[in-house]
Coordinates of C-alpha atoms in Angstrom, one line a residue:
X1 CA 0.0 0.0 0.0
X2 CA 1.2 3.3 -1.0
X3 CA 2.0 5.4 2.3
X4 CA -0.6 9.0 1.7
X5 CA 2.0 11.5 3.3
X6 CA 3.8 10.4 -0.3
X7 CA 1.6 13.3 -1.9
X8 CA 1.1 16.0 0.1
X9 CA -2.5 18.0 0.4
X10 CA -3.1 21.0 -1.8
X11 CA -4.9 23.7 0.2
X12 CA -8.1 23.4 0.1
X13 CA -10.5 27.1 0.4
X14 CA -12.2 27.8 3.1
X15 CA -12.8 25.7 6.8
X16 CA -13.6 22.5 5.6
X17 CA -14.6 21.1 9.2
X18 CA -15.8 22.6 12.2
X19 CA -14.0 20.2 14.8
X20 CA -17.8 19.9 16.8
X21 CA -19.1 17.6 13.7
X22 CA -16.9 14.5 13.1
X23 CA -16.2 14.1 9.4
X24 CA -17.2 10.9 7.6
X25 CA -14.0 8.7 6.5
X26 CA -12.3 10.3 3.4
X27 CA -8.6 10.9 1.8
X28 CA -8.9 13.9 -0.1
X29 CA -4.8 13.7 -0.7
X30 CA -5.7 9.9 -2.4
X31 CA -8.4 11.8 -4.8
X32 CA -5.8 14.6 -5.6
X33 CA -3.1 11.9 -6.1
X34 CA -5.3 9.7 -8.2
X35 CA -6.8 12.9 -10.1
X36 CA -3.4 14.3 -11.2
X37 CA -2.0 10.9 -12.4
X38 CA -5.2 10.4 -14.6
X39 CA -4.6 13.8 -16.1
X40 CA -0.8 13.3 -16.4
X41 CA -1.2 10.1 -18.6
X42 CA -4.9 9.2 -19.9
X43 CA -3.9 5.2 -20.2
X44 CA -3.7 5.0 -16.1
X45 CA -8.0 5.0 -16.7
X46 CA -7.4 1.5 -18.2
X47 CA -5.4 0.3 -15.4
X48 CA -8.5 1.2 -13.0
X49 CA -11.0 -1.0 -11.6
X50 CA -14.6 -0.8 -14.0
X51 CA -16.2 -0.5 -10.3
X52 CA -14.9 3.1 -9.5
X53 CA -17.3 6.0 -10.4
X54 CA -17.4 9.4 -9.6
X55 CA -19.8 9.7 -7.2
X56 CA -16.7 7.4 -4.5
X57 CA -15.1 10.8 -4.6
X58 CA -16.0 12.6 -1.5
X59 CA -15.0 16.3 -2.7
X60 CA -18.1 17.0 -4.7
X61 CA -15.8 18.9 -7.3
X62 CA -13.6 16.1 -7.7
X63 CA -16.5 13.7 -8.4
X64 CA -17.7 16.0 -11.4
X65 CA -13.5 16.3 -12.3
X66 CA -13.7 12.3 -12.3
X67 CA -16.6 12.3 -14.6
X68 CA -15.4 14.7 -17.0
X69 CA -11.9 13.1 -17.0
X70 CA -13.6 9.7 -17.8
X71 CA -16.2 11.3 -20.4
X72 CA -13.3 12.5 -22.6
X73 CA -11.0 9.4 -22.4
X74 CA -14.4 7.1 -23.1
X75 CA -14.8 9.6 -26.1
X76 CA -11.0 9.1 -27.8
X77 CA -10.0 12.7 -26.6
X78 CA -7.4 14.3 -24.8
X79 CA -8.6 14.6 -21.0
X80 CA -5.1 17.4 -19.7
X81 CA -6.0 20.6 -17.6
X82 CA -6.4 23.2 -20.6
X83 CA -9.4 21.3 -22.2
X84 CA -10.9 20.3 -18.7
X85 CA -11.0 23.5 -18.1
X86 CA -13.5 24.6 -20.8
X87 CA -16.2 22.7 -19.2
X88 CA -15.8 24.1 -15.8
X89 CA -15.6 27.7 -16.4
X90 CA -19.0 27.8 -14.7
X91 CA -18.6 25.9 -12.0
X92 CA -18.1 28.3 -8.8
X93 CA -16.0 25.4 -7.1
X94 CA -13.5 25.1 -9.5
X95 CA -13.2 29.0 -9.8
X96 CA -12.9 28.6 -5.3
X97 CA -10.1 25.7 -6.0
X98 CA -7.8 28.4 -8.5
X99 CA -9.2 27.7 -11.9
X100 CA -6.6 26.0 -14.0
X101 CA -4.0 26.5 -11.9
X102 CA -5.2 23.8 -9.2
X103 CA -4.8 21.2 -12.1
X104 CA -1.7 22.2 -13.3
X105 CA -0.8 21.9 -10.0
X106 CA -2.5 18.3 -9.8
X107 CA -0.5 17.1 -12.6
X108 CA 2.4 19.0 -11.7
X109 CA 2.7 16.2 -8.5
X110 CA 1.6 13.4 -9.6
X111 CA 2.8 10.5 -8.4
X112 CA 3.9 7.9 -10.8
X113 CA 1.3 6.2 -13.0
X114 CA 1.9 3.0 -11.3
X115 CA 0.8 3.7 -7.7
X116 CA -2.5 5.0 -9.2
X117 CA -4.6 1.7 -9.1
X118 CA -3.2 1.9 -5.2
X119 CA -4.7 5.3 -4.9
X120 CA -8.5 4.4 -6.7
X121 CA -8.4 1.4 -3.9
X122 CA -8.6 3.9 -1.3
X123 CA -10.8 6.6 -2.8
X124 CA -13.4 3.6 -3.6
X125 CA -12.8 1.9 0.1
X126 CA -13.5 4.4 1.5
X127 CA -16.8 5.7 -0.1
X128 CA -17.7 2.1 0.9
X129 CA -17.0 2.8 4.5
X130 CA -19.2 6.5 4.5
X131 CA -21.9 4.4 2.4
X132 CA -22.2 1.6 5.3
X133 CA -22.3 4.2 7.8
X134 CA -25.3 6.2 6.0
X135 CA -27.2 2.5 6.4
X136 CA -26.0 2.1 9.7
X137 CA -27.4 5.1 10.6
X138 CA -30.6 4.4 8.9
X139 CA -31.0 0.7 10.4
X140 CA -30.8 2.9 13.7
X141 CA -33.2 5.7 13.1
X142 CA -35.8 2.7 11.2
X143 CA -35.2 -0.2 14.3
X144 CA -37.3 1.2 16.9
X145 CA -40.7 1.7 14.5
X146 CA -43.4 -0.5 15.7
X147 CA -45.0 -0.2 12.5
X148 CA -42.4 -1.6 10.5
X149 CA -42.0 -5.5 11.1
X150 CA -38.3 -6.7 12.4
X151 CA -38.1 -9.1 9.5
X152 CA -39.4 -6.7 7.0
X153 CA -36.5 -4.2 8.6
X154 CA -33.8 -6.8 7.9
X155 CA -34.9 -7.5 4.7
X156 CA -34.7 -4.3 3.7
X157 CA -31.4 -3.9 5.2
X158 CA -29.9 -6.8 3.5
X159 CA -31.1 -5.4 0.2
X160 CA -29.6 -2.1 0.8
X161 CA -26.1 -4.2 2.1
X162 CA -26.2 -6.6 -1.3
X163 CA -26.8 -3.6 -3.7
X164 CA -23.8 -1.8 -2.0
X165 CA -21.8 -4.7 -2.1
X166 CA -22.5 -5.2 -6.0
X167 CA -22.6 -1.6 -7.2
X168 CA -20.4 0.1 -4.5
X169 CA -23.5 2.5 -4.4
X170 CA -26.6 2.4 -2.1
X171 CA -28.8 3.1 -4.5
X172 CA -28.7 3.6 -8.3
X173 CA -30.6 7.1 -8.3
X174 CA -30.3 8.6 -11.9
X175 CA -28.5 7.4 -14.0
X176 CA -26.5 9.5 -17.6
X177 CA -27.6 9.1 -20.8
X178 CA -24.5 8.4 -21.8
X179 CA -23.5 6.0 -19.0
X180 CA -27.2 3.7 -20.1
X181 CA -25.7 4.4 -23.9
X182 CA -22.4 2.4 -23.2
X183 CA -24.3 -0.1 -21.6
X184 CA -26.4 -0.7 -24.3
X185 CA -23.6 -0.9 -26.6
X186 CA -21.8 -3.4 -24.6
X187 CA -24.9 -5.6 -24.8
X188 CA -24.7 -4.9 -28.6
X189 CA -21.1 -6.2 -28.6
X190 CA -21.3 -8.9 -26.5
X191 CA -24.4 -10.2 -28.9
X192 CA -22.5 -9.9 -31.5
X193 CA -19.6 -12.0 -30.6
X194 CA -21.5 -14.3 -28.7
X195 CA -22.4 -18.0 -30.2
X196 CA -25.8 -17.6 -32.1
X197 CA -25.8 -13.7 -32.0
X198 CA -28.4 -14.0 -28.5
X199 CA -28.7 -10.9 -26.5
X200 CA -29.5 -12.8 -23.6
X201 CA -29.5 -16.0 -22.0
X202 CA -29.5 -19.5 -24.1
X203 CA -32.5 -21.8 -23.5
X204 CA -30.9 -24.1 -26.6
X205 CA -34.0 -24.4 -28.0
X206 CA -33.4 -23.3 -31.2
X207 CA -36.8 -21.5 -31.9
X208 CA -37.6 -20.3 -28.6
X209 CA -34.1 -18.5 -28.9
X210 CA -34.8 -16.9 -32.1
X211 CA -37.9 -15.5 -30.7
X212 CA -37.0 -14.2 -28.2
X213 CA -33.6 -13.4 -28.4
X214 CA -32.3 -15.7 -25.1
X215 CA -33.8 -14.9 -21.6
X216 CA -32.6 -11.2 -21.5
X217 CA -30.9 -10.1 -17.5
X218 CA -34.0 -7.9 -15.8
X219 CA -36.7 -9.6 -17.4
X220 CA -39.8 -11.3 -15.7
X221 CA -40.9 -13.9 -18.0
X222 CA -44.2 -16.4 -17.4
X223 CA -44.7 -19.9 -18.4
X224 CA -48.3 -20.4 -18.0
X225 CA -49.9 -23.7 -19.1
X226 CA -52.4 -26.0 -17.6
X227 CA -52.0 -29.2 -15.1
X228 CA -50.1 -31.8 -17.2
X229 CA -48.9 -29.5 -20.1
X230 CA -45.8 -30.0 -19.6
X231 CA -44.7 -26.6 -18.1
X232 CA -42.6 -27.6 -14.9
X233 CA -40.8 -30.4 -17.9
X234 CA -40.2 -27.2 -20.0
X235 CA -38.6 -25.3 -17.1
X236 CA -36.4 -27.8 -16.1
X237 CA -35.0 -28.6 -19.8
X238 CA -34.3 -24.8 -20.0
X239 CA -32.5 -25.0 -16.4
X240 CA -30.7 -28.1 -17.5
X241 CA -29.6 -26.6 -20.5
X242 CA -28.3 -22.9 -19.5
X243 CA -26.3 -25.0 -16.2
X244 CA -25.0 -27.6 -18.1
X245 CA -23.3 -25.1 -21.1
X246 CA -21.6 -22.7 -17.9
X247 CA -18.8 -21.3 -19.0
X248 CA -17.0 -18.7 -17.6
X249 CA -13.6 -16.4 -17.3
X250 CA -12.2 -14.7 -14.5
X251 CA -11.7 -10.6 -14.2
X252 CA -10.6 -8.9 -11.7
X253 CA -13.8 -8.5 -9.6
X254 CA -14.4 -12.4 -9.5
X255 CA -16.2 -14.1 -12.3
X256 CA -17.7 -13.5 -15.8
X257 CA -19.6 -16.0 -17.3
X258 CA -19.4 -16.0 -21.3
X259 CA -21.7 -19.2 -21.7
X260 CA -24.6 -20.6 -20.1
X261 CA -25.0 -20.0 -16.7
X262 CA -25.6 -20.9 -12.6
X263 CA -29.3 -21.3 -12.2
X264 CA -31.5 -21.0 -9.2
X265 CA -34.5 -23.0 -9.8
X266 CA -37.4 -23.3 -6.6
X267 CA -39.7 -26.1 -6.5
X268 CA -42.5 -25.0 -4.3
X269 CA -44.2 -28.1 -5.6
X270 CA -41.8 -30.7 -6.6
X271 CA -38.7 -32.1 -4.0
X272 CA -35.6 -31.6 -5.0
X273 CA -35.2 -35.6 -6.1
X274 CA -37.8 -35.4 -8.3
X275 CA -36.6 -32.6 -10.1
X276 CA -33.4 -34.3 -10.3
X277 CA -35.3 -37.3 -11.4
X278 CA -36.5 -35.4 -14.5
X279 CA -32.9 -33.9 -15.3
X280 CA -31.4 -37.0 -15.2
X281 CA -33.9 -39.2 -17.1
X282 CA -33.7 -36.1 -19.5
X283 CA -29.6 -36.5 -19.7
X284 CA -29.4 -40.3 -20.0
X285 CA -32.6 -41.0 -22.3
X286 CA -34.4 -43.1 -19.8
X287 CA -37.7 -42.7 -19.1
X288 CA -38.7 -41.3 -16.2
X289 CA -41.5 -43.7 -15.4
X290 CA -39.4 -46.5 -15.5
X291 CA -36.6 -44.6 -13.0
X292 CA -39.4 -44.0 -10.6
X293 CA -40.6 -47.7 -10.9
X294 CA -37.0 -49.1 -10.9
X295 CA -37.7 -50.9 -13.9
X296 CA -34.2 -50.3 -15.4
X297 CA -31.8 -53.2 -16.2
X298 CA -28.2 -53.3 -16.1
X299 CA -27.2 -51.0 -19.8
X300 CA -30.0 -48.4 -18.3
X301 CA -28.2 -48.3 -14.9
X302 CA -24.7 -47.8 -17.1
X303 CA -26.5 -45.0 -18.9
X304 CA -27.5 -43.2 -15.7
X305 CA -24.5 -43.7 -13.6
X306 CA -22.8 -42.2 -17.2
X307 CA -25.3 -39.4 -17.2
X308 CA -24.9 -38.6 -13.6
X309 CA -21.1 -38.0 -13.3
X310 CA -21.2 -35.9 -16.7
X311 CA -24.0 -33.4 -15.2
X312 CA -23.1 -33.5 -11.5
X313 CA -20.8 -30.4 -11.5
X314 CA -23.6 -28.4 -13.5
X315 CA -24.4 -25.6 -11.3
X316 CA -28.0 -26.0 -10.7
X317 CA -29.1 -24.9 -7.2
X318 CA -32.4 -26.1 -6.3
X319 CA -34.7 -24.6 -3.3
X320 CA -37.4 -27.4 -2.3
X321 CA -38.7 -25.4 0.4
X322 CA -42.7 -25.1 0.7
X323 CA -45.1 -22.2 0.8
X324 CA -41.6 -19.5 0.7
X325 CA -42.5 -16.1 0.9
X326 CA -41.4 -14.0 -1.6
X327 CA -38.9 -11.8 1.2
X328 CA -37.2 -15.4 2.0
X329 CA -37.1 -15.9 -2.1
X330 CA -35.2 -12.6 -2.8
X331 CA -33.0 -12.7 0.6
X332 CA -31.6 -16.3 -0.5
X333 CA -31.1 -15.2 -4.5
X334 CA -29.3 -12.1 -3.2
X335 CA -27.0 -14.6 -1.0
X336 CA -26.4 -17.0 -3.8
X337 CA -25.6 -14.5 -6.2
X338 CA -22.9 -13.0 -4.0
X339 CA -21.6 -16.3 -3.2
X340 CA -18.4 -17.3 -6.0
X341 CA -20.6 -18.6 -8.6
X342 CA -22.7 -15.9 -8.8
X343 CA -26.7 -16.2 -10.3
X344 CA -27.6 -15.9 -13.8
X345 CA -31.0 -17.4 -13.8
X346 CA -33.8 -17.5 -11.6
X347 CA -36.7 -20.6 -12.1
X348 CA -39.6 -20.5 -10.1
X349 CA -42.3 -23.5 -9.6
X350 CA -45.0 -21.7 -9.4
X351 CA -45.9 -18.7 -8.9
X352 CA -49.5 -19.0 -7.4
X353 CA -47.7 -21.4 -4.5
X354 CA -45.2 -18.2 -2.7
X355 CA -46.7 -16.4 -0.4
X356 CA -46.6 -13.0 1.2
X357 CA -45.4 -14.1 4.6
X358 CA -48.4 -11.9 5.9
X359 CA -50.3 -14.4 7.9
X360 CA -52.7 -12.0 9.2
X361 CA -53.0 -10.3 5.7
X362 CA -56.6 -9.0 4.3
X363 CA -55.7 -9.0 0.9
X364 CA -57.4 -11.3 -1.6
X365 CA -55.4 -13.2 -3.6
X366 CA -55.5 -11.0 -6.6
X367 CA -53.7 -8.5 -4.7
X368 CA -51.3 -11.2 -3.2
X369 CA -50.0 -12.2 -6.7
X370 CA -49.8 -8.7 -7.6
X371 CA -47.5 -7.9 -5.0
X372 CA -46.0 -10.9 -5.7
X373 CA -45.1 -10.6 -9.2
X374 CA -44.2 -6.9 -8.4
X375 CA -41.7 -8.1 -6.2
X376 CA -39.7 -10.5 -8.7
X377 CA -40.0 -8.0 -11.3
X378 CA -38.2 -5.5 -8.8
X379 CA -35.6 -8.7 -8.3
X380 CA -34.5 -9.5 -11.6
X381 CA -33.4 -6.1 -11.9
X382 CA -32.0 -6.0 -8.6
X383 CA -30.1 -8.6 -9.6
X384 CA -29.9 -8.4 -13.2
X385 CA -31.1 -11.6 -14.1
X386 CA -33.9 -13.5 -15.8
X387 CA -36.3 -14.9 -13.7
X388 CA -38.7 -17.7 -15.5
X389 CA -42.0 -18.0 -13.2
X390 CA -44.3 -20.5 -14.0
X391 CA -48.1 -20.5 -13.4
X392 CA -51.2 -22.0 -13.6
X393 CA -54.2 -21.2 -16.1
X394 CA -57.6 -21.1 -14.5
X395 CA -60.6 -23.8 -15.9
X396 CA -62.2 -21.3 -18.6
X397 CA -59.8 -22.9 -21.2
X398 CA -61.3 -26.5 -20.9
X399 CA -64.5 -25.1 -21.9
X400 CA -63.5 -23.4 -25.6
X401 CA -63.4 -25.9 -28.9
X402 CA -59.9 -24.2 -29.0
X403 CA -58.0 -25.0 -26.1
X404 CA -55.0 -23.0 -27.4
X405 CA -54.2 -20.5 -24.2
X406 CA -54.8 -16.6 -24.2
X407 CA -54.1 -14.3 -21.9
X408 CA -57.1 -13.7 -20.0
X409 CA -56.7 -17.6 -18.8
X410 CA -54.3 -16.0 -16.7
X411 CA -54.9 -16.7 -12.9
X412 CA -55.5 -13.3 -11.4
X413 CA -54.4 -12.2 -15.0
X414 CA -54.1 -8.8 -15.0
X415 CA -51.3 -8.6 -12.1
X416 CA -49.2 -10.9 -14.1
X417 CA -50.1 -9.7 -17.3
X418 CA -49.0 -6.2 -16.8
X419 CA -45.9 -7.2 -14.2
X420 CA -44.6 -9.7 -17.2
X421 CA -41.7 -9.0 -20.1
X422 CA -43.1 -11.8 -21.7
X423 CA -45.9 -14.4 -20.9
X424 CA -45.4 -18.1 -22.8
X425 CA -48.3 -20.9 -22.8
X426 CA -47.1 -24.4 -22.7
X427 CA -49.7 -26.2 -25.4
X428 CA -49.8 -29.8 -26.6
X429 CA -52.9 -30.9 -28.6
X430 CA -51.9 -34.2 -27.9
X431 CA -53.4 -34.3 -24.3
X432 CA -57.0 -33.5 -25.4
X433 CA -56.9 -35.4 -28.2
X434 CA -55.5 -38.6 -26.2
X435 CA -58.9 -38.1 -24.0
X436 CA -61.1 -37.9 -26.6
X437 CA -60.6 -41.5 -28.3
X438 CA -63.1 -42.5 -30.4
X439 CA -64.7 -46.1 -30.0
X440 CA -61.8 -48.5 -31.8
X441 CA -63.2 -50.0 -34.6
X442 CA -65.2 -46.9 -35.6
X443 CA -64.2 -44.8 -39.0
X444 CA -63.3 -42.2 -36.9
X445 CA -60.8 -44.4 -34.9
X446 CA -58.5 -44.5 -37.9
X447 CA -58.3 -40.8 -38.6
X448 CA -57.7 -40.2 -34.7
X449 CA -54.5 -42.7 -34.7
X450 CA -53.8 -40.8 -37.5
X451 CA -53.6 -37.2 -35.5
X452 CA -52.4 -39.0 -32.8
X453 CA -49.0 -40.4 -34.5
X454 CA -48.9 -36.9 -36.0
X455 CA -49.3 -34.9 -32.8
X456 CA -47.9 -37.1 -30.2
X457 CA -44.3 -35.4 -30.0
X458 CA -44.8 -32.4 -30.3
X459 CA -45.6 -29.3 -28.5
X460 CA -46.3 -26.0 -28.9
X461 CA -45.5 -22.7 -26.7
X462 CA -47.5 -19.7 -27.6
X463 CA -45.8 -16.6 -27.1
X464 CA -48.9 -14.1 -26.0
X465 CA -46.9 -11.3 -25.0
X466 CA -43.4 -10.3 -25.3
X467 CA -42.8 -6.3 -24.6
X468 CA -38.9 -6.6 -26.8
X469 CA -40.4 -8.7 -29.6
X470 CA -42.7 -10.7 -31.3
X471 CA -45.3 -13.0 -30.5
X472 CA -46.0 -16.1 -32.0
X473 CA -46.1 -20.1 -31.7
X474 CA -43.2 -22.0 -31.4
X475 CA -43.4 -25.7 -32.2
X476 CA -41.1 -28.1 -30.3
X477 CA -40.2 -32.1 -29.9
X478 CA -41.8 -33.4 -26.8
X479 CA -40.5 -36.7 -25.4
X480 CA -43.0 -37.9 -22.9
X481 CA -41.2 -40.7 -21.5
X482 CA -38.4 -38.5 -20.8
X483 CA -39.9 -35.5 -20.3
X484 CA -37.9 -34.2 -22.5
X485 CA -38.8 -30.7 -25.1
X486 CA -36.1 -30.3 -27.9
X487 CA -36.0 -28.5 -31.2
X488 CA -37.8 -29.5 -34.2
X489 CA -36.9 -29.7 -37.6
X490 CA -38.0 -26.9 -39.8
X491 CA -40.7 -27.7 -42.4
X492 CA -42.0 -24.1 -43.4
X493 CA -45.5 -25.1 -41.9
X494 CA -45.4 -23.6 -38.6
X495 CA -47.2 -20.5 -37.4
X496 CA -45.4 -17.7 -37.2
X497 CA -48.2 -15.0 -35.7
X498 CA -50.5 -15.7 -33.2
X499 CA -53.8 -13.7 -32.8

């Protein structure tokens, strides 16, 4: 660690303290240090961690310096005292500081370009430590309010601790045009280089992907579909899938991943065997009935054992836990993502089965799963993750001649519907027509084996709404002794709007 006393303060105008008041932890001789050497040589910025921002600086003119020095080198020009200077002719502080002559002076003792990284250590440290005694304080003033639940309290201060920890900033606040600009671009980029040219997250099914462009960070998106459809078997292929292609590369703040991804998937409904039951009858190609039954000879047991060692390291987390409130949901995403994996995907099974945690609640349901849905909205882009929530469709669909789901077959529909990036139906016309056998021997028997060999494998999911793209049907391979969905191959017959 670079001792401070190696760059002596500048004077600074006017009584900065008043001695009564302690001051909150700072370095301005670090800022000054780390100011000067940026402004001395503009390639020290690249040498900086992504993490530091302006707003660590705790001079307020130093934060706007920052800013201004980091515009100009994002933008390929020259950031040196005499062009700084042209934006801050009306800016009273840096008239109070000496004008130009305080940067010269900056530059003029800069200490050498390699001890700067040293230097943007402390300055971000530190704004840490004056950020985590602001929620200190606030956990203090908020503790003693009867109105506010003690769980609710610590949630709320675990949420304020996790975004500091990821952002180094208690809260976003407003954000630059510009800074939301180079975001967007980066997302661009990545796109671009990335296998398949996806945006977002890989589900590997081919179609699905095309549609929508991968599972994009921040999004809520709803797999709705009726008992037996085939929804929790479509969630779990697309967890499979995004776990078992994890790739990643290390940086210098931990972890990137560049394919796939670590996936939290909660089964409110389903243990955590049997959703392992399904992946693995999924990976080795046996059916899941059979595994269930132990009806497997010895080349099955070969294939599973095989199966089982290849997929074991995927990192699939699941949460079996029944009737989790939607605080305990978002406190133990927000521990897994800080954990060294990290989070890139967030499954939930099902929606209508979390709970508020509000025992003594008076709200009907409809507001329930409105505040519900709210609430994982508002997590995926705390966390900037897709979250995948399933749900259930309410009877009206059994009584149309078309069974193919809408969106007012929503349970308590217009709370997800409006909450959603995108809501997808699960739909296999297999199921009804299975049930609606006509007598065998009958003419109509033969046309009805007919439909039945047709439709048997495969599936459809109905994209209803999707607020970044189109809607439309995508047609899939459905494997019901495995449980499996897969892509299908193209034959130019298959829907591509969906009214």
């Amino acid at each position: 660690m670079i001792p401070m006393n190696a760059f002596a303060p500048l004077a600074f105008p006017g009584p900065a303290d008043s001695g009564s008041i302690p001051s909150m932890p700072h370095n301005l001789e670090a800022e000054q240090a780390l100011l000067g050497s940026l402004m001395f040589d503009n390639a020290v910025f690249e040498r900086l961690s992504d993490r530091l921002r302006g707003g660590h600086f705790h001079e307020p003119f130093h934060q706007r310096l920052y800013e201004a020095i980091e515009d100009h080198i994002r933008q390929g020009m020259l950031a040196e005292p005499t062009i700084l200077m042209e934006r801050f002719k009306l800016d009273p502080a840096f008239q109070e500081f000496g004008g130009l002559r305080y940067l010269a002076d900056l530059v003029d003792r800069a200490p050498p370009a390699a001890n700067a990284p040293d230097y943007a250590r402390v300055v971000y440290d530190l704004a840490l430590r004056r950020d985590l005694i602001r929620i200190g304080g606030e956990i203090v003033r908020e503790a003693p309010q009867p109105e506010t639940a003690a769980i609710d309290q610590i949630e709320q201060a675990e949420q304020r601790l996790y975004t500091l920890a990821e952002t180094g900033k208690p809260s976003s606040g407003f954000v630059s045009f510009s800074s939301a600009l180079s975001g967007a671009v980066q997302m661009a980029a990545e796109a671009y280089q990335r296998d398949g040219k996806l945006a977002g997250l890989a589900t590997h099914l081919d179609d699905l992907d095309s549609k929508l462009g991968g599972l994009h960070p921040s999004d809520l998106l709803v797999l709705a579909g009726r008992p037996s459809m085939g929804k929790t078997a479509l969630a779990t292929n697309i967890a499979f899938n995004v776990a078992r292609n994890y790739r990643w590369e290390p940086t210098p703040e931990g972890r990137k991943t560049v394919s796939g991804g670590v996936v939290a998937f909660y089964s409110l409904e389903m243990s955590a065997e049997q959703l392992a039951m399904r992946i693995l009858a999924d990976a080795s190609g046996v059916s899941s009935d059979k595994l269930r039954k132990g009806e497997i000879d010895a080349a099955d047991f070969g294939r599973i054992r095989e199966a089982a060692i290849e997929i074991g390291e995927s990192p699939l987390f699941i949460d079996a836990t029944g009737g989790l409130s939607i605080s305990k949901l978002a406190a133990r995403a927000r521990r897994l993502k800080r954990q060294e994996h990290g989070l890139d995907l967030i499954i939930v099974d099902y929606l209508q089965l979390i709970t508020t945690g509000e025992s003594n609640s008076q709200k009907n349901r409809v507001q329930e799963v409105s505040e519900i849905t709210g609430a994982l909205k508002a997590l995926a882009k705390e966390l900037s993750v897709p979250i995948l929530a399933l749900s259930q469709l309410s009877r009206q669909v059994e009584q149309r001649e078309d069974k193919r789901p809408q969106l007012s077959d929503l349970r308590e529909s217009g709370s997800i519907e409006q909450d959603a990036d995108c809501v997808m139906f699960v739909y296999r016309e297999s199921y009804y027509l299975g049930r609606a056998e006509p007598r065998e021997g009958s003419p109509e028997h033969l046309q009805w084996q007919e439909d039945m060999d047709r439709l048997e494998h495969q599936a459809e999911v109905v994209i209803g709404k999707q607020r970044h793209g189109p809607i439309g049907i995508i047609k899939l391979s459905f494997d019901a002794n495995t449980t499996k969905f897969g892509n299908l191959a193209h034959d130019g017959r298959y829907q591509q709007s969906y009214d």
